Structure formats: structure tokens, C-alpha cells
Short mmCIF file of C-alpha atoms and ligand atoms in Angstrom, two decimals:
data_model
loop_
_atom_site.label_atom_id
_atom_site.label_comp_id
_atom_site.label_asym_id
_atom_site.label_seq_id
_atom_site.Cartn_x
_atom_site.Cartn_y
_atom_site.Cartn_z
CA MET A 1 14.68 58.82 -38.79
CA ASN A 2 11.33 60.47 -39.42
CA ASN A 3 11.29 63.90 -37.78
CA ASN A 4 7.54 64.35 -38.12
CA LEU A 5 6.68 62.70 -34.85
CA ILE A 6 5.13 64.26 -31.77
CA GLU A 7 5.45 63.31 -28.11
CA THR A 8 1.89 63.09 -26.82
CA CYS A 9 -0.38 60.45 -25.32
CA CYS A 10 -3.11 58.74 -27.36
CA PRO A 11 -6.40 59.09 -25.46
CA VAL A 12 -7.49 55.62 -26.62
CA CYS A 13 -4.48 53.28 -26.38
CA ARG A 14 -2.01 55.47 -24.41
CA HIS A 15 0.70 55.18 -27.08
CA THR A 16 3.07 58.12 -26.57
CA VAL A 17 4.21 58.96 -30.11
CA ALA A 18 1.87 60.41 -32.74
CA ALA A 19 2.15 61.71 -36.30
CA PRO A 20 0.87 65.12 -37.52
CA PHE A 21 -2.47 64.68 -39.27
CA PHE A 22 -4.18 68.05 -39.86
CA ASP A 23 -3.20 71.47 -38.55
CA ALA A 24 -6.50 73.38 -38.53
CA GLY A 25 -5.06 76.53 -36.95
CA GLU A 26 -7.05 78.59 -34.45
CA GLN A 27 -10.83 78.53 -34.77
CA THR A 28 -13.85 79.39 -32.63
CA LEU A 29 -16.30 76.85 -31.27
CA ALA A 30 -18.49 75.53 -34.07
CA THR A 31 -21.60 74.19 -32.40
CA LEU A 32 -21.80 75.16 -28.72
CA GLY A 33 -21.10 78.88 -28.81
CA TRP A 34 -24.60 80.20 -29.73
CA PRO A 35 -23.49 83.80 -30.34
CA ALA A 36 -26.33 86.36 -30.12
CA SER A 37 -25.13 88.72 -32.87
CA ALA A 38 -22.72 88.92 -35.79
CA GLU A 39 -20.37 91.01 -33.63
CA ALA A 40 -20.49 88.48 -30.80
CA ALA A 41 -19.86 85.68 -33.32
CA GLN A 42 -16.82 87.41 -34.76
CA ALA A 43 -15.46 88.22 -31.30
CA MET A 44 -15.64 84.60 -30.08
CA PRO A 45 -12.36 83.28 -28.66
CA ARG A 46 -10.27 81.07 -30.90
CA HIS A 47 -8.76 77.78 -29.89
CA ARG A 48 -5.82 75.83 -31.22
CA GLN A 49 -6.69 72.76 -33.30
CA GLU A 50 -3.82 70.48 -34.19
CA TYR A 51 -4.97 66.98 -35.07
CA VAL A 52 -2.53 64.12 -34.74
CA GLN A 53 -2.91 60.42 -35.40
CA CYS A 54 -1.85 57.48 -33.28
CA PRO A 55 0.17 55.11 -35.48
CA ARG A 56 -0.76 52.18 -33.25
CA CYS A 57 -4.58 52.34 -32.93
CA SER A 58 -5.20 54.94 -35.72
CA HIS A 59 -7.11 57.34 -33.47
CA VAL A 60 -7.11 61.04 -34.46
CA TRP A 61 -7.37 63.81 -31.88
CA ASN A 62 -6.73 67.50 -31.22
CA ARG A 63 -3.73 67.50 -28.93
CA HIS A 64 -4.43 71.10 -27.77
CA PHE A 65 -8.02 70.50 -26.71
CA SER A 66 -9.20 71.93 -23.40
CA TYR A 67 -12.53 70.68 -22.07
CA ASP A 68 -12.96 73.89 -20.05
CA ALA A 69 -13.18 75.93 -23.26
CA ILE A 70 -16.66 74.52 -23.90
CA PRO A 71 -19.68 75.87 -21.96
CA TYR A 72 -21.57 72.56 -21.60
CA GLN A 73 -23.27 73.84 -18.45
CA GLU A 74 -24.81 76.86 -20.21
CA ASN A 75 -25.57 75.62 -23.71
CA PRO A 76 -27.32 72.50 -24.97
CA ASN A 77 -25.62 70.21 -27.45
CA ARG A 78 -28.45 70.25 -29.98
CA MET A 79 -28.56 67.22 -32.17
CA PHE A 80 -30.83 67.09 -35.19
CA ASN A 81 -32.79 63.87 -34.86
CA LYS A 82 -35.55 64.27 -37.42
CA GLY A 83 -33.94 63.16 -40.71
CA GLY A 84 -35.69 60.08 -42.12
CA ILE A 85 -32.65 57.84 -42.59
CA TRP A 86 -31.27 58.96 -39.24
CA LYS A 87 -34.55 58.06 -37.53
CA GLY A 88 -34.26 54.59 -39.05
CA HIS A 89 -30.77 54.27 -37.59
CA LEU A 90 -32.03 55.37 -34.16
CA ALA A 91 -34.83 52.80 -34.25
CA HIS A 92 -32.46 50.04 -35.35
CA THR A 93 -29.95 50.67 -32.56
CA ARG A 94 -32.72 51.06 -29.97
CA ASP A 95 -34.13 47.65 -30.97
CA LEU A 96 -30.66 46.13 -30.87
CA LEU A 97 -30.38 47.15 -27.22
CA LEU A 98 -33.99 46.32 -26.33
CA ALA A 99 -33.45 42.73 -27.45
CA ARG A 100 -30.88 42.29 -24.65
CA LEU A 101 -32.85 43.92 -21.86
CA PRO A 102 -35.11 42.36 -19.22
CA ASP A 103 -38.85 43.23 -19.14
CA SER A 104 -38.43 45.92 -16.56
CA PRO A 105 -34.94 47.29 -17.12
CA THR A 106 -32.93 50.05 -15.54
CA VAL A 107 -31.32 52.14 -18.27
CA VAL A 108 -28.91 55.02 -17.79
CA ASP A 109 -28.20 57.38 -20.68
CA ILE A 110 -24.96 59.37 -20.30
CA GLY A 111 -25.04 62.76 -22.04
CA CYS A 112 -28.68 62.23 -22.93
CA GLY A 113 -29.35 65.71 -24.35
CA GLU A 114 -33.13 66.22 -24.30
CA GLY A 115 -33.46 62.49 -23.68
CA HIS A 116 -34.96 61.20 -26.92
CA PHE A 117 -33.02 57.92 -27.03
CA VAL A 118 -33.69 56.76 -23.49
CA ARG A 119 -37.29 58.00 -23.81
CA GLY A 120 -37.67 55.77 -26.87
CA ILE A 121 -36.54 52.79 -24.79
CA ALA A 122 -38.94 53.74 -21.99
CA GLU A 123 -41.81 53.98 -24.46
CA ALA A 124 -40.97 50.59 -25.97
CA ARG A 125 -41.23 49.11 -22.46
CA LYS A 126 -44.39 51.14 -21.77
CA GLY A 127 -42.65 52.89 -18.89
CA LYS A 128 -41.93 49.62 -17.07
CA GLY A 129 -38.52 50.01 -15.51
CA ARG A 130 -36.30 52.90 -14.51
CA PHE A 131 -34.99 55.28 -17.16
CA ALA A 132 -32.43 57.88 -16.13
CA GLY A 133 -30.74 60.49 -18.27
CA PHE A 134 -27.62 62.43 -17.29
CA ASP A 135 -26.64 65.70 -18.92
CA PRO A 136 -25.05 68.79 -17.39
CA ASN A 137 -27.40 70.96 -19.47
CA ALA A 138 -31.02 70.70 -18.34
CA THR A 139 -33.78 71.66 -20.73
CA ALA A 140 -37.53 71.98 -20.19
CA GLU A 141 -38.45 68.99 -22.33
CA SER A 142 -35.88 66.80 -20.58
CA GLY A 143 -38.04 65.30 -17.89
CA LEU A 144 -40.81 63.77 -19.98
CA GLY A 145 -40.92 60.04 -19.33
CA VAL A 146 -37.42 59.81 -17.91
CA GLU A 147 -35.84 60.82 -14.63
CA PHE A 148 -33.38 63.53 -15.42
CA HIS A 149 -30.13 64.35 -13.64
CA ALA A 150 -28.61 67.72 -14.55
CA ARG A 151 -25.02 66.70 -13.88
CA TYR A 152 -22.20 64.56 -15.19
CA PHE A 153 -22.49 60.81 -14.68
CA GLU A 154 -19.71 59.59 -12.38
CA PRO A 155 -19.25 55.98 -13.51
CA LEU A 156 -17.34 54.61 -10.50
CA ARG A 157 -19.91 55.96 -8.04
CA ASP A 158 -23.12 56.09 -10.08
CA THR A 159 -22.98 52.69 -11.79
CA PRO A 160 -23.20 50.73 -8.52
CA ALA A 161 -25.77 53.19 -7.18
CA PHE A 162 -28.15 52.92 -10.16
CA ALA A 163 -27.38 49.23 -10.88
CA PRO A 164 -28.36 49.59 -14.54
CA ASP A 165 -29.02 46.74 -16.96
CA ALA A 166 -27.77 48.99 -19.73
CA VAL A 167 -25.76 52.16 -20.06
CA THR A 168 -25.98 54.13 -23.27
CA ILE A 169 -23.42 56.72 -24.31
CA ARG A 170 -24.21 58.16 -27.70
CA HIS A 171 -22.29 60.99 -29.34
CA VAL A 172 -20.50 61.79 -26.10
CA LEU A 173 -17.15 59.96 -26.23
CA GLU A 174 -15.87 62.17 -29.07
CA HIS A 175 -16.30 65.20 -26.74
CA LEU A 176 -14.22 63.80 -23.88
CA THR A 177 -10.58 64.49 -23.09
CA ASP A 178 -10.13 60.99 -21.73
CA PRO A 179 -12.69 58.54 -23.17
CA THR A 180 -10.62 55.60 -21.93
CA ALA A 181 -11.15 56.69 -18.33
CA MET A 182 -14.92 56.72 -18.88
CA LEU A 183 -14.82 53.15 -20.27
CA HIS A 184 -12.53 51.78 -17.56
CA GLN A 185 -14.68 53.25 -14.82
CA LEU A 186 -17.92 51.98 -16.34
CA ALA A 187 -16.44 48.49 -16.45
CA TRP A 188 -15.32 48.70 -12.81
CA GLY A 189 -18.61 50.20 -11.72
CA ALA A 190 -20.50 47.34 -13.39
CA ALA A 191 -18.16 44.60 -12.15
CA ALA A 192 -19.46 44.96 -8.61
CA LEU A 193 -23.10 44.38 -9.60
CA GLY A 194 -23.02 40.64 -10.23
CA LYS A 195 -25.35 40.82 -13.24
CA PRO A 196 -24.89 41.51 -16.95
CA VAL A 197 -24.60 45.21 -17.69
CA TRP A 198 -24.75 46.22 -21.35
CA LEU A 199 -23.02 49.23 -22.77
CA PHE A 200 -24.32 50.76 -25.97
CA ALA A 201 -21.82 53.31 -27.32
CA GLU A 202 -21.94 55.31 -30.53
CA THR A 203 -19.73 58.00 -32.07
CA PRO A 204 -19.11 59.50 -35.51
CA CYS A 205 -16.70 57.42 -37.60
CA ILE A 206 -13.98 59.03 -39.74
CA ASP A 207 -13.07 56.05 -41.93
CA ARG A 208 -14.44 58.01 -44.91
CA VAL A 209 -12.13 60.95 -44.16
CA PHE A 210 -9.24 58.83 -45.39
CA GLU A 211 -11.02 57.99 -48.65
CA THR A 212 -12.26 61.50 -49.35
CA GLY A 213 -9.70 63.79 -47.73
CA ARG A 214 -12.58 65.90 -46.37
CA LEU A 215 -11.78 68.37 -43.60
CA ALA A 216 -15.16 69.63 -42.35
CA ASP A 217 -15.27 66.85 -39.75
CA PHE A 218 -12.69 68.66 -37.64
CA PHE A 219 -14.22 71.19 -35.25
CA TYR A 220 -13.24 72.08 -31.74
CA GLU A 221 -16.05 70.38 -29.83
CA HIS A 222 -14.93 67.01 -31.20
CA PRO A 223 -11.40 66.50 -29.89
CA SER A 224 -11.56 62.76 -30.61
CA HIS A 225 -12.17 61.23 -34.03
CA PHE A 226 -12.74 57.51 -34.08
CA THR A 227 -11.75 55.12 -36.82
CA THR A 228 -13.21 51.63 -36.78
CA GLN A 229 -9.93 50.41 -35.31
CA SER A 230 -9.60 53.03 -32.58
CA PHE A 231 -13.27 52.65 -31.62
CA ARG A 232 -12.81 48.89 -31.30
CA THR A 233 -9.63 49.44 -29.25
CA LEU A 234 -11.58 51.68 -26.90
CA MET A 235 -14.55 49.31 -26.57
CA GLU A 236 -12.32 46.33 -25.82
CA GLN A 237 -11.16 48.13 -22.69
CA ALA A 238 -14.68 47.98 -21.25
CA GLY A 239 -15.40 44.28 -21.64
CA GLU A 240 -16.60 41.81 -24.26
CA VAL A 241 -17.47 43.47 -27.59
CA VAL A 242 -20.55 41.48 -28.65
CA GLU A 243 -21.46 43.58 -31.65
CA LEU A 244 -19.68 46.37 -33.50
CA ALA A 245 -21.14 47.87 -36.63
CA HIS A 246 -21.61 51.03 -38.69
CA GLY A 247 -24.73 53.03 -39.27
CA TYR A 248 -25.88 55.89 -41.45
CA GLY A 249 -23.80 54.97 -44.47
CA GLY A 250 -20.67 54.34 -42.41
CA GLU A 251 -20.76 57.79 -40.77
CA VAL A 252 -21.35 56.46 -37.27
CA ILE A 253 -19.97 53.46 -35.46
CA TYR A 254 -21.59 51.71 -32.53
CA ALA A 255 -20.96 48.78 -30.26
CA LEU A 256 -22.79 46.64 -27.81
CA VAL A 257 -20.40 45.64 -25.03
CA LYS A 258 -20.93 43.38 -22.05
CA LEU A 259 -19.19 45.44 -19.38
CA ASP A 260 -16.61 43.41 -17.49
CA VAL A 261 -13.26 43.54 -15.74
CA PRO A 262 -11.19 40.34 -16.18
CA ALA A 263 -11.10 38.16 -13.06
CA ASP A 264 -7.33 38.41 -12.64
CA VAL A 265 -7.50 42.20 -12.78
CA ARG A 266 -10.27 42.30 -10.19
CA ALA A 267 -8.29 39.87 -8.01
CA ARG A 268 -5.30 42.22 -8.12
CA ALA A 269 -7.42 45.15 -6.95
CA ASP A 270 -8.73 42.99 -4.09
CA ALA A 271 -5.17 42.01 -3.17
CA ALA A 272 -4.11 45.68 -3.18
CA ASN A 273 -6.99 46.52 -0.83
CA ARG A 274 -5.94 43.74 1.51
CA PHE A 275 -2.34 44.94 1.40
CA ALA A 276 -3.49 48.46 2.26
CA ARG A 277 -5.42 47.24 5.33
CA GLN A 278 -2.52 45.03 6.36
CA ALA A 279 0.01 47.86 5.89
CA SER A 280 -2.00 50.00 8.26
CA ALA A 281 -2.09 47.23 10.89
CA TYR A 282 1.63 46.45 10.42
CA ARG A 283 2.57 50.09 10.79
CA ASN A 284 0.61 50.36 14.05
CA ALA A 285 2.16 47.16 15.44
CA ILE A 286 5.74 48.18 14.70
CA THR A 287 5.18 51.71 15.96
CA ALA A 288 3.94 50.15 19.22
CA GLN A 289 7.08 47.97 19.42
CA LEU A 290 9.24 51.07 19.02
CA ASP A 291 7.27 52.73 21.83
CA GLU A 292 8.02 49.73 24.04
CA LEU A 293 11.71 49.93 23.21
CA VAL A 294 11.75 53.57 24.24
CA ALA A 295 9.91 52.70 27.46
CA SER A 296 12.45 49.93 28.26
CA GLY A 297 15.23 52.53 28.42
CA LYS A 298 17.57 50.38 26.32
CA ARG A 299 20.20 52.04 24.16
CA VAL A 300 18.96 51.54 20.58
CA ALA A 301 20.87 52.13 17.33
CA ILE A 302 19.32 52.27 13.88
CA TRP A 303 21.77 51.01 11.27
CA GLY A 304 21.33 53.20 8.20
CA GLY A 305 19.86 56.67 7.77
CA THR A 306 19.20 57.16 4.07
CA GLY A 307 17.09 55.49 1.40
CA LYS A 308 15.09 52.55 2.75
CA ALA A 309 16.48 53.13 6.26
CA ALA A 310 15.13 56.70 6.15
CA ALA A 311 11.80 55.31 4.90
CA PHE A 312 11.70 53.00 7.96
CA ILE A 313 12.42 55.97 10.25
CA HIS A 314 9.63 57.97 8.58
CA GLN A 315 6.99 55.27 8.39
CA PHE A 316 7.36 54.10 11.97
CA GLY A 317 7.90 57.52 13.54
CA ALA A 318 11.47 56.92 14.80
CA ASP A 319 12.03 60.57 15.63
CA ALA A 320 15.37 62.14 16.61
CA ARG A 321 14.34 62.76 20.23
CA ARG A 322 13.53 59.12 21.02
CA PHE A 323 15.95 57.47 18.55
CA PRO A 324 18.95 59.80 18.38
CA LEU A 325 21.50 57.09 17.51
CA VAL A 326 21.75 56.39 13.77
CA VAL A 327 24.87 54.73 12.34
CA ASP A 328 26.03 53.70 8.87
CA SER A 329 28.62 51.33 7.36
CA ASP A 330 29.63 54.06 4.90
CA PRO A 331 32.08 56.58 6.41
CA ASP A 332 31.12 59.06 3.67
CA LYS A 333 27.62 59.29 5.14
CA ALA A 334 28.94 60.16 8.61
CA GLY A 335 28.13 63.77 9.53
CA THR A 336 25.11 63.97 7.24
CA PHE A 337 21.56 64.00 8.57
CA VAL A 338 18.53 61.73 8.22
CA PRO A 339 16.15 63.50 5.81
CA GLY A 340 12.98 64.66 7.52
CA THR A 341 13.87 63.72 11.12
CA GLY A 342 17.39 65.17 11.45
CA GLN A 343 19.42 62.57 13.37
CA GLN A 344 23.12 63.09 12.61
CA ILE A 345 24.42 59.89 11.01
CA GLN A 346 27.56 58.52 12.67
CA PHE A 347 30.13 56.01 11.44
CA ARG A 348 29.37 52.57 12.93
CA ASP A 349 32.66 52.62 14.94
CA VAL A 350 30.83 54.76 17.49
CA LEU A 351 29.25 51.50 18.71
CA LYS A 352 32.68 50.00 19.57
CA SER A 353 33.30 52.28 22.52
CA ASP A 354 29.65 52.74 23.54
CA ALA A 355 27.69 49.63 22.55
CA ALA A 356 23.98 49.62 21.76
CA GLN A 357 21.86 46.95 23.45
CA VAL A 358 19.53 46.80 20.46
CA VAL A 359 20.50 47.32 16.81
CA ILE A 360 17.64 47.80 14.33
CA ILE A 361 18.55 47.03 10.71
CA PRO A 362 15.79 48.52 8.49
CA THR A 363 17.32 47.02 5.32
CA GLN A 364 16.57 43.43 6.27
CA TRP A 365 17.70 42.16 2.84
CA ARG A 366 21.31 43.14 3.72
CA ALA A 367 21.11 42.30 7.44
CA ARG A 368 23.30 39.22 6.94
CA ASP A 369 26.13 41.43 5.63
CA ILE A 370 25.70 43.95 8.43
CA VAL A 371 25.70 41.23 11.11
CA ALA A 372 28.91 39.81 9.60
CA GLU A 373 30.38 43.32 9.66
CA MET A 374 29.43 43.69 13.34
CA GLU A 375 31.17 40.39 14.20
CA ARG A 376 34.26 41.29 12.17
CA GLU A 377 34.50 44.72 13.81
CA GLY A 378 33.73 43.49 17.31
CA ILE A 379 30.46 45.38 17.61
CA ALA A 380 28.24 43.53 20.05
CA ALA A 381 24.52 43.90 20.74
CA ASP A 382 22.07 41.90 22.82
CA GLN A 383 19.57 41.92 20.03
CA VAL A 384 19.42 42.64 16.29
CA LEU A 385 15.93 43.48 15.04
CA ILE A 386 14.56 43.50 11.50
CA GLU A 387 11.09 44.26 10.11
CA HIS A 388 9.29 41.10 8.98
CA LEU A 389 5.56 40.36 8.55
CA GLY A 390 4.39 43.33 10.54
CA ARG A 391 6.74 42.95 13.51
CA LEU A 392 10.28 43.66 14.51
CA VAL A 393 11.77 40.17 14.86
CA ASP A 394 15.04 39.02 16.44
CA PHE A 395 17.39 38.32 13.54
CA HIS A 396 19.23 35.52 15.44
CA ARG A 397 16.39 33.88 17.34
CA GLU A 398 13.19 34.18 15.34
CA ALA A 399 12.01 32.84 11.98
CA HIS A 400 12.38 35.00 8.88
CA ILE A 401 13.46 34.62 5.27
CA TYR A 402 16.68 36.63 5.41
ZN1 LIG B 1 -3.69 54.92 -29.99
#
């Protein structure tokens, strides 16, 4: 057995065992601190950096990262965009995306910085369309040519609201604690739009770290380090990966993804929503039936007072004042109390001397056994009720599956 394993959750594939990769110790921020003096620089707080690798998807991350340690609101994430080869890479990826867009597109850039990438797209379309950049840090040059939102993009809410043709997220995912959540929510946000929504994503790629053993890649602001495999794993969670390639000599990796949620997954969410509406209606209907029983003045016993029977009592409001009589087949439970409502549970023999007119059996799946027990023990009742399809139904006289 290998002892060098760590219990932690991979932010890309959710695998829960990782292997130690690089213990960088405690270091200050490297790029977003902007200290004003040598003294301030030396006094900066230090943060734990312990990089681990997921053996399943090969992702590398700092398992001690805290997003709150980074002042994104106060300080810009300055990216140097003027190198010649880099500018060629920017132009290439911009054209890759432009080729997929309609004449007058809506483009949202998440973590846009001063907005150069989305501005480049706007210029290529001569301003025709809507171009929105999101970044919690606003700068003066941000607004030129694009509409600028000085806040985080909330994919579940903002994607349907902006109805983009493309979402770009460049050099952002490696800063996030949970990049998978961002991708899932983008896919869901786009699924409701009924039109193709392209995602262009780009991050640094650490494939070369394995060849070269270099360590300077690992600084606090980048908790996530993508390999080709882990980046692909992440992208596949957002939809159909149409293109995935490297740029800048293999130092960055990017993908063009058609955002989508599989039809069966969407259908399950719809079914859950229907169940939730139905559950609310069912609960109201059965609560009303219990009210009627109370109004009828009949002596009612609830058979069972723990587990699912207690859940029935809770969900339908069968309180101790209106439903004081709770019995159980198990003599060991007699004398204990229903959690939450407080009826004292009695052994079922109490019904022999003082019969109930109505017996409610919350555990309908064992009602047949309980009814047999009642017959065997000579416990009579006018009516036995069970919960079925949003009503209390008569076990002997109405249709049900039990
Ligand atoms: Zn993983």
C-alpha cells in the first residue's frame, strides 16, 4: 500500500484521492499584491502552497488555496499582451471564434481584465453586436468599445439574461476554486437559450512542467494547473469539444466548446421540478384530509412513530394535540416519544381495549404485514388509510400498489 496519498477532492473530475506533487511551503502572493514599498512587500502575509495531482485526470492544484486571500476587487490582474508571438496567438484564437459567430453577435467575456480580447472581437465586427466584459476590478480603459460590468459573471443567471452567441473565459479558470462549477453552470445557462452558444476557454498548460521539472509555474494566484488531459476533462463537462489545441509553444491550451447539457440530464431536471410542484400539492391535499379527520371527531391511531412514520407525522403536520394516539408493533418502542412532535408511543395492544375507528399506516410498503397483525391480534378498525398518489386511500377498498 502506497502511503503517499491524500484525501482531497479534484476540482476537475471530483476524484477523492490525490498524490503529493510539489510542496512549495508558505509564500506571499506573486502577482496581485502590488506592495507599495520594500517593507510592505516583506511584510505581506504568506499562504500555504501544497500542490497535489489527481491520478485520474492528471490535474494539479494547491489543496490549501483560499480564494478570499486574493484582493481581486482592489487590484487588477495585469496581463502583458504586447509580445509579438503572443499577439499572433491572440489574433489566431480571436479569428477561430469569429469564424463561428453570426454577423451581429452577442459576446460575453468573463474575467475580461481591461477588455482587450472582447474589444478585438468588437472591432472585427465593426461594433455590430453586443460586447460585454465582466471583471470585478474596473479600470478606466475598460469601457472603450465594450459594455463593462464591474462584478463577477453569474453563469446560471447571466447566461440566459445576456443570451450570448459566445462566452469567452481566458486565463480565469486557473484562478478559480471550483472551475467545474463554472463550466456546469455555463452549460445549463446556455441550454435554455435554444441556439448554439460557443465557449472559448484558455488557460496556461503545464505539460512542459513534466518534461522540464520547472517549478516557477507554481504561485498562489494559480491554484489550478491544467494538463492537456485535465483541461479536456473539464471542457467535456460543458458540452461538445469541437476544437482543442495548444498555443504559444505549448504553454497555453484552449478549446472551442458548443455548450450543451445532454437531453437525458435536462429531462431529469425537468422531472425533478415536476416532482417538487407535485410534492407541494400532495402535501396540501393530505394535510387537508387530516384536518377533515380531526373535524369528524373519529378516534384516529397512527401506526408507527419513528423513521418514515415520524417523517409522515412531520410532513403532514400530525401534531400531538390533534393526533395524540401513536402505536407501534415493537414493544421496545413503547414509552418513547415521536421526535419533534412528542406523542408518547404506545404498544399496539392499547387498541384492543379501546379501538380506533381509523388506523393510519404511514409505512404503506409494510401495511400488508400490519393489517395481518391487526387481524391476528383482534384489533379492529373501520378504516385503514395509507398515503398513495397524494391522498390517504382506504387500504381495503381503494386501488393502490401495496
Ligand atoms: Zn481529477
